[in-house]
């Protein structure tokens, strides 16, 4: 909590106390204008993971009209990476000591978005889940009240309530039906089924509550009652051929531990392995069990 003897100016306050934004060792770079000058990012920063952070401030209520603003900021930053590098270089020149000497901007990481307002509209929070951004938007309500001669500021994070997902109308009842929807060969289906058996065996041995759900062309595994799927086995003839299946593991940062896994080009927190139909899984079985454990740990942490 921050105290002030006068009416707080939010932007100045957050510049002086970036810890209020609930980001680790945040370095505020300043403001940044979009190319047509219509939109100006209220605060642009970089966190300890060298990830850009866009901060949108609304003195009163933030509603769904914030969404197009955010998308324009997002687009502009991707189109103008040199501008942010210039801001960082200038900031490092101005900072005292060597604290931020090694701070960089990792352009491979998607920018993080933080919305701060006196009131966050629940509709905005709900709609944000449909934005094609790679990290959940952080919403913070900043309120002020007076105690004697002091103004007190308080930050409250507003989280999106987990929404119930409507069940799929048609769910295959077997691996054969699941693979059949994508034209997978019998050999590919057998590989997928065996991977599923390994995961089921691991789950049972570890006394987990992972539940498999058959969908159109893939089988997902998630914790019972959780909407977060972190294991997926699927078939996709368009990516390779009908004699092929894959296993995807949503491991977040943990995925970096597995150098033999491929990284999804668009969803960088997803890691996957590919299997040809008819291949021998005996060599990979210990690896699949290890990955299942790591994925379960991730699921348990975020679910």
Short mmCIF file of C-alpha atoms in Angstrom, two decimals:
data_model
loop_
_atom_site.label_atom_id
_atom_site.label_comp_id
_atom_site.label_asym_id
_atom_site.label_seq_id
_atom_site.Cartn_x
_atom_site.Cartn_y
_atom_site.Cartn_z
CA UNK A 1 0.00 0.00 0.00
CA UNK A 2 1.28 3.47 -0.94
CA UNK A 3 0.59 6.66 1.00
CA UNK A 4 0.33 10.19 -0.36
CA UNK A 5 -0.58 13.56 1.17
CA UNK A 6 -2.35 14.70 -1.96
CA UNK A 7 -4.75 13.26 -4.48
CA UNK A 8 -2.80 10.49 -6.17
CA UNK A 9 -2.01 10.73 -9.86
CA UNK A 10 -2.18 7.11 -10.95
CA UNK A 11 0.37 7.19 -13.71
CA UNK A 12 2.96 8.97 -11.58
CA UNK A 13 2.19 6.69 -8.65
CA UNK A 14 2.64 3.53 -10.69
CA UNK A 15 5.84 4.88 -12.22
CA UNK A 16 7.24 5.38 -8.74
CA UNK A 17 5.81 2.15 -7.33
CA UNK A 18 5.77 -0.43 -10.18
CA UNK A 19 5.45 -3.19 -7.57
CA UNK A 20 1.74 -2.28 -7.41
CA UNK A 21 1.39 -3.89 -10.85
CA UNK A 22 2.29 -7.25 -9.32
CA UNK A 23 5.13 -7.97 -11.73
CA UNK A 24 8.57 -9.09 -10.57
CA UNK A 25 11.25 -6.33 -10.73
CA UNK A 26 9.37 -4.29 -13.31
CA UNK A 27 11.30 -1.61 -15.19
CA UNK A 28 9.02 1.19 -16.43
CA UNK A 29 10.19 2.40 -19.84
CA UNK A 30 7.68 5.21 -20.28
CA UNK A 31 4.88 5.95 -22.72
CA UNK A 32 4.75 4.84 -26.33
CA UNK A 33 2.55 6.17 -29.14
CA UNK A 34 1.09 4.06 -31.91
CA UNK A 35 1.89 4.85 -35.52
CA UNK A 36 -1.18 7.00 -36.17
CA UNK A 37 -0.84 8.83 -32.84
CA UNK A 38 -4.42 7.99 -31.87
CA UNK A 39 -3.48 5.54 -29.16
CA UNK A 40 -0.77 5.95 -26.59
CA UNK A 41 0.25 3.12 -24.30
CA UNK A 42 -0.13 4.59 -20.83
CA UNK A 43 2.88 2.74 -19.49
CA UNK A 44 5.28 0.41 -21.24
CA UNK A 45 7.56 -1.76 -19.14
CA UNK A 46 9.74 -4.86 -19.19
CA UNK A 47 9.70 -7.45 -16.40
CA UNK A 48 12.47 -9.60 -14.94
CA UNK A 49 11.82 -12.24 -17.62
CA UNK A 50 12.65 -9.65 -20.31
CA UNK A 51 9.00 -9.66 -21.36
CA UNK A 52 7.29 -6.47 -22.50
CA UNK A 53 4.37 -5.36 -20.32
CA UNK A 54 1.63 -3.08 -21.69
CA UNK A 55 -0.18 -1.15 -18.95
CA UNK A 56 -3.53 0.44 -19.79
CA UNK A 57 -4.88 2.86 -17.18
CA UNK A 58 -8.48 3.96 -16.76
CA UNK A 59 -9.25 6.40 -13.95
CA UNK A 60 -12.85 5.28 -13.72
CA UNK A 61 -14.35 2.14 -15.27
CA UNK A 62 -12.68 -0.16 -17.80
CA UNK A 63 -15.24 -1.87 -20.04
CA UNK A 64 -15.23 -3.78 -23.33
CA UNK A 65 -14.11 -0.67 -25.23
CA UNK A 66 -10.62 -1.37 -23.90
CA UNK A 67 -10.33 -4.48 -26.10
CA UNK A 68 -9.73 -2.75 -29.49
CA UNK A 69 -7.21 -0.46 -27.81
CA UNK A 70 -5.29 -3.43 -26.49
CA UNK A 71 -5.27 -5.10 -29.89
CA UNK A 72 -3.93 -1.96 -31.55
CA UNK A 73 -1.14 -1.72 -28.96
CA UNK A 74 -0.33 -5.38 -29.43
CA UNK A 75 -0.16 -5.00 -33.20
CA UNK A 76 1.92 -1.83 -33.08
CA UNK A 77 4.53 -3.32 -30.75
CA UNK A 78 5.01 -6.29 -33.07
CA UNK A 79 5.39 -3.96 -36.04
CA UNK A 80 7.83 -1.55 -34.33
CA UNK A 81 10.26 -3.54 -32.16
CA UNK A 82 13.02 -0.97 -32.62
CA UNK A 83 10.99 1.69 -30.78
CA UNK A 84 10.85 -0.35 -27.59
CA UNK A 85 14.56 -1.11 -27.84
CA UNK A 86 15.26 2.62 -28.04
CA UNK A 87 13.18 3.26 -24.93
CA UNK A 88 15.06 0.55 -23.05
CA UNK A 89 18.45 1.89 -24.11
CA UNK A 90 17.49 5.39 -22.95
CA UNK A 91 16.17 4.08 -19.63
CA UNK A 92 19.35 2.11 -18.97
CA UNK A 93 21.40 5.24 -19.56
CA UNK A 94 19.30 7.14 -17.02
CA UNK A 95 19.30 4.45 -14.32
CA UNK A 96 21.77 4.64 -11.51
CA UNK A 97 24.09 1.76 -10.77
CA UNK A 98 24.08 -1.58 -12.60
CA UNK A 99 20.67 -2.93 -11.59
CA UNK A 100 19.21 -3.00 -15.11
CA UNK A 101 22.44 -3.34 -17.07
CA UNK A 102 21.53 -6.83 -18.30
CA UNK A 103 17.84 -6.15 -18.87
CA UNK A 104 16.82 -6.88 -22.47
CA UNK A 105 13.58 -7.29 -24.42
CA UNK A 106 12.85 -10.82 -25.58
CA UNK A 107 10.82 -10.35 -28.75
CA UNK A 108 10.05 -14.07 -28.90
CA UNK A 109 7.81 -13.63 -25.86
CA UNK A 110 4.34 -12.23 -26.38
CA UNK A 111 3.75 -8.95 -24.50
CA UNK A 112 1.89 -9.19 -21.22
CA UNK A 113 -1.14 -6.92 -20.81
CA UNK A 114 -2.18 -5.30 -17.52
CA UNK A 115 -5.36 -3.22 -17.24
CA UNK A 116 -5.64 -0.94 -14.20
CA UNK A 117 -8.88 0.92 -13.44
CA UNK A 118 -11.02 2.26 -10.63
CA UNK A 119 -13.54 -0.41 -11.60
CA UNK A 120 -13.20 -3.44 -13.87
CA UNK A 121 -16.35 -4.39 -15.76
CA UNK A 122 -16.97 -8.16 -15.41
CA UNK A 123 -18.04 -8.24 -19.07
CA UNK A 124 -14.55 -7.07 -20.08
CA UNK A 125 -12.94 -9.80 -18.00
CA UNK A 126 -15.21 -12.43 -19.53
CA UNK A 127 -14.71 -11.24 -23.12
CA UNK A 128 -10.94 -11.16 -22.73
CA UNK A 129 -10.80 -14.96 -22.89
CA UNK A 130 -11.71 -14.81 -26.57
CA UNK A 131 -8.80 -12.56 -27.53
CA UNK A 132 -6.05 -14.26 -29.47
CA UNK A 133 -3.35 -13.31 -26.98
CA UNK A 134 -0.95 -15.87 -25.61
CA UNK A 135 -1.17 -14.93 -21.96
CA UNK A 136 -4.20 -14.18 -19.82
CA UNK A 137 -4.74 -10.43 -19.35
CA UNK A 138 -4.22 -9.17 -15.81
CA UNK A 139 -6.97 -6.90 -14.44
CA UNK A 140 -6.29 -4.71 -11.39
CA UNK A 141 -8.72 -2.44 -9.56
CA UNK A 142 -7.02 0.57 -7.99
CA UNK A 143 -9.03 2.23 -5.24
CA UNK A 144 -8.18 5.17 -2.97
CA UNK A 145 -9.50 6.28 0.41
CA UNK A 146 -8.42 8.81 2.98
CA UNK A 147 -7.22 8.19 6.50
CA UNK A 148 -6.62 11.51 8.23
CA UNK A 149 -4.33 13.54 5.99
CA UNK A 150 -3.18 10.53 3.98
CA UNK A 151 -4.51 9.03 0.75
CA UNK A 152 -4.22 5.26 0.69
CA UNK A 153 -4.11 3.23 -2.51
CA UNK A 154 -5.11 -0.40 -2.72
CA UNK A 155 -4.73 -2.82 -5.62
CA UNK A 156 -7.08 -5.79 -6.06
CA UNK A 157 -6.63 -8.35 -8.81
CA UNK A 158 -9.85 -9.32 -10.61
CA UNK A 159 -9.74 -12.86 -11.94
CA UNK A 160 -11.99 -14.39 -14.52
CA UNK A 161 -14.38 -16.94 -13.12
CA UNK A 162 -14.02 -20.37 -14.61
CA UNK A 163 -16.87 -20.76 -17.06
CA UNK A 164 -18.63 -23.99 -17.80
CA UNK A 165 -17.88 -25.29 -21.28
CA UNK A 166 -20.73 -26.83 -23.21
CA UNK A 167 -20.11 -30.52 -23.94
CA UNK A 168 -19.34 -31.61 -27.48
CA UNK A 169 -22.49 -32.80 -29.22
CA UNK A 170 -20.90 -35.90 -30.68
CA UNK A 171 -18.14 -37.63 -28.78
CA UNK A 172 -16.46 -40.72 -30.21
CA UNK A 173 -16.78 -43.70 -27.93
CA UNK A 174 -13.58 -45.38 -28.99
CA UNK A 175 -10.07 -44.71 -30.30
CA UNK A 176 -11.13 -46.15 -33.65
CA UNK A 177 -13.95 -43.61 -34.03
CA UNK A 178 -11.67 -40.81 -32.87
CA UNK A 179 -9.00 -41.62 -35.44
CA UNK A 180 -11.59 -42.37 -38.08
CA UNK A 181 -12.77 -38.77 -38.07
CA UNK A 182 -9.40 -37.67 -39.44
CA UNK A 183 -8.78 -40.62 -41.72
CA UNK A 184 -5.98 -42.03 -39.57
CA UNK A 185 -4.74 -45.54 -40.35
CA UNK A 186 -5.27 -48.44 -37.98
CA UNK A 187 -1.54 -48.39 -37.16
CA UNK A 188 -1.70 -44.71 -36.18
CA UNK A 189 -4.78 -45.34 -34.02
CA UNK A 190 -2.96 -48.19 -32.26
CA UNK A 191 -0.06 -45.84 -31.45
CA UNK A 192 -2.48 -43.25 -30.03
CA UNK A 193 -4.26 -45.91 -28.00
CA UNK A 194 -0.97 -47.19 -26.56
CA UNK A 195 0.11 -43.66 -25.54
CA UNK A 196 -3.26 -43.32 -23.83
CA UNK A 197 -2.74 -46.62 -22.00
CA UNK A 198 0.67 -45.43 -20.74
CA UNK A 199 -0.90 -42.23 -19.44
CA UNK A 200 -3.78 -44.15 -17.83
CA UNK A 201 -1.33 -46.56 -16.19
CA UNK A 202 0.79 -43.69 -14.88
CA UNK A 203 -2.28 -41.86 -13.59
CA UNK A 204 -3.52 -44.96 -11.79
CA UNK A 205 -0.10 -45.73 -10.28
CA UNK A 206 0.29 -42.14 -9.05
CA UNK A 207 -3.34 -42.11 -7.80
CA UNK A 208 -4.22 -39.09 -9.90
CA UNK A 209 -7.69 -38.06 -11.04
CA UNK A 210 -6.88 -37.45 -14.70
CA UNK A 211 -9.93 -37.89 -16.91
CA UNK A 212 -9.77 -38.63 -20.65
CA UNK A 213 -12.29 -36.98 -22.96
CA UNK A 214 -12.80 -38.10 -26.55
CA UNK A 215 -13.37 -35.29 -29.02
CA UNK A 216 -13.39 -35.02 -32.78
CA UNK A 217 -9.92 -36.17 -33.78
CA UNK A 218 -8.18 -35.98 -30.41
CA UNK A 219 -8.32 -37.21 -26.82
CA UNK A 220 -7.58 -34.76 -24.01
CA UNK A 221 -6.58 -35.52 -20.45
CA UNK A 222 -7.35 -33.15 -17.61
CA UNK A 223 -7.90 -33.17 -13.91
CA UNK A 224 -11.42 -34.11 -12.89
CA UNK A 225 -13.51 -30.94 -12.65
CA UNK A 226 -10.85 -28.82 -14.35
CA UNK A 227 -11.23 -27.07 -17.68
CA UNK A 228 -7.50 -27.07 -18.30
CA UNK A 229 -6.28 -29.83 -20.57
CA UNK A 230 -2.54 -30.41 -20.44
CA UNK A 231 -2.22 -33.70 -22.26
CA UNK A 232 -3.56 -34.34 -25.71
CA UNK A 233 -3.25 -37.23 -28.13
CA UNK A 234 -4.52 -36.61 -31.63
CA UNK A 235 -4.56 -37.42 -35.31
CA UNK A 236 -4.23 -34.86 -38.07
CA UNK A 237 -3.78 -36.02 -41.63
CA UNK A 238 -3.34 -32.45 -42.91
CA UNK A 239 -0.07 -31.97 -40.99
CA UNK A 240 1.62 -35.09 -42.26
CA UNK A 241 -0.28 -38.16 -43.39
CA UNK A 242 -2.92 -40.58 -42.21
CA UNK A 243 -0.29 -42.91 -40.75
CA UNK A 244 0.68 -40.41 -38.05
CA UNK A 245 -0.41 -39.24 -34.63
CA UNK A 246 0.93 -36.80 -32.05
CA UNK A 247 1.05 -36.19 -28.32
CA UNK A 248 1.02 -32.61 -27.02
CA UNK A 249 2.03 -31.61 -23.52
CA UNK A 250 1.13 -28.19 -22.10
CA UNK A 251 4.08 -27.70 -19.78
CA UNK A 252 4.66 -23.95 -19.78
CA UNK A 253 8.15 -23.10 -18.51
CA UNK A 254 8.69 -26.76 -17.60
CA UNK A 255 8.78 -27.58 -21.31
CA UNK A 256 12.27 -26.11 -21.50
CA UNK A 257 13.49 -29.14 -19.57
CA UNK A 258 12.67 -31.38 -22.52
CA UNK A 259 15.08 -30.50 -25.30
CA UNK A 260 13.98 -33.40 -27.50
CA UNK A 261 10.45 -32.01 -27.77
CA UNK A 262 9.35 -29.69 -30.55
CA UNK A 263 7.84 -26.31 -29.72
CA UNK A 264 4.59 -25.15 -31.27
CA UNK A 265 5.18 -22.15 -33.54
CA UNK A 266 2.05 -20.29 -32.45
CA UNK A 267 1.42 -21.53 -28.91
CA UNK A 268 4.89 -21.41 -27.42
CA UNK A 269 3.88 -22.97 -24.10
CA UNK A 270 2.93 -26.20 -25.90
CA UNK A 271 5.48 -28.94 -26.55
CA UNK A 272 4.86 -32.03 -28.66
CA UNK A 273 6.20 -35.28 -30.05
CA UNK A 274 5.19 -37.10 -33.22
CA UNK A 275 4.71 -40.83 -33.77
CA UNK A 276 4.49 -42.84 -36.99
CA UNK A 277 1.93 -45.60 -37.13
CA UNK A 278 3.51 -48.98 -36.49
CA UNK A 279 6.48 -47.54 -34.58
CA UNK A 280 7.82 -49.18 -31.43
CA UNK A 281 7.04 -47.10 -28.33
CA UNK A 282 9.13 -49.20 -25.94
CA UNK A 283 12.03 -46.76 -26.17
CA UNK A 284 9.76 -43.77 -25.58
CA UNK A 285 7.58 -45.26 -22.84
CA UNK A 286 9.70 -43.98 -19.89
CA UNK A 287 9.79 -40.56 -21.53
CA UNK A 288 6.01 -40.46 -21.96
CA UNK A 289 5.55 -41.37 -18.28
CA UNK A 290 7.96 -38.61 -17.26
CA UNK A 291 6.12 -36.09 -19.40
CA UNK A 292 2.78 -37.21 -17.99
CA UNK A 293 4.07 -36.50 -14.48
CA UNK A 294 5.37 -33.07 -15.47
CA UNK A 295 2.08 -32.23 -17.19
CA UNK A 296 0.10 -33.37 -14.17
CA UNK A 297 2.20 -31.15 -11.92
CA UNK A 298 1.55 -28.22 -14.23
CA UNK A 299 -2.18 -29.02 -14.38
CA UNK A 300 -2.33 -29.25 -10.59
CA UNK A 301 -0.57 -25.90 -10.23
CA UNK A 302 -2.72 -23.88 -12.62
CA UNK A 303 -5.99 -25.78 -12.36
#
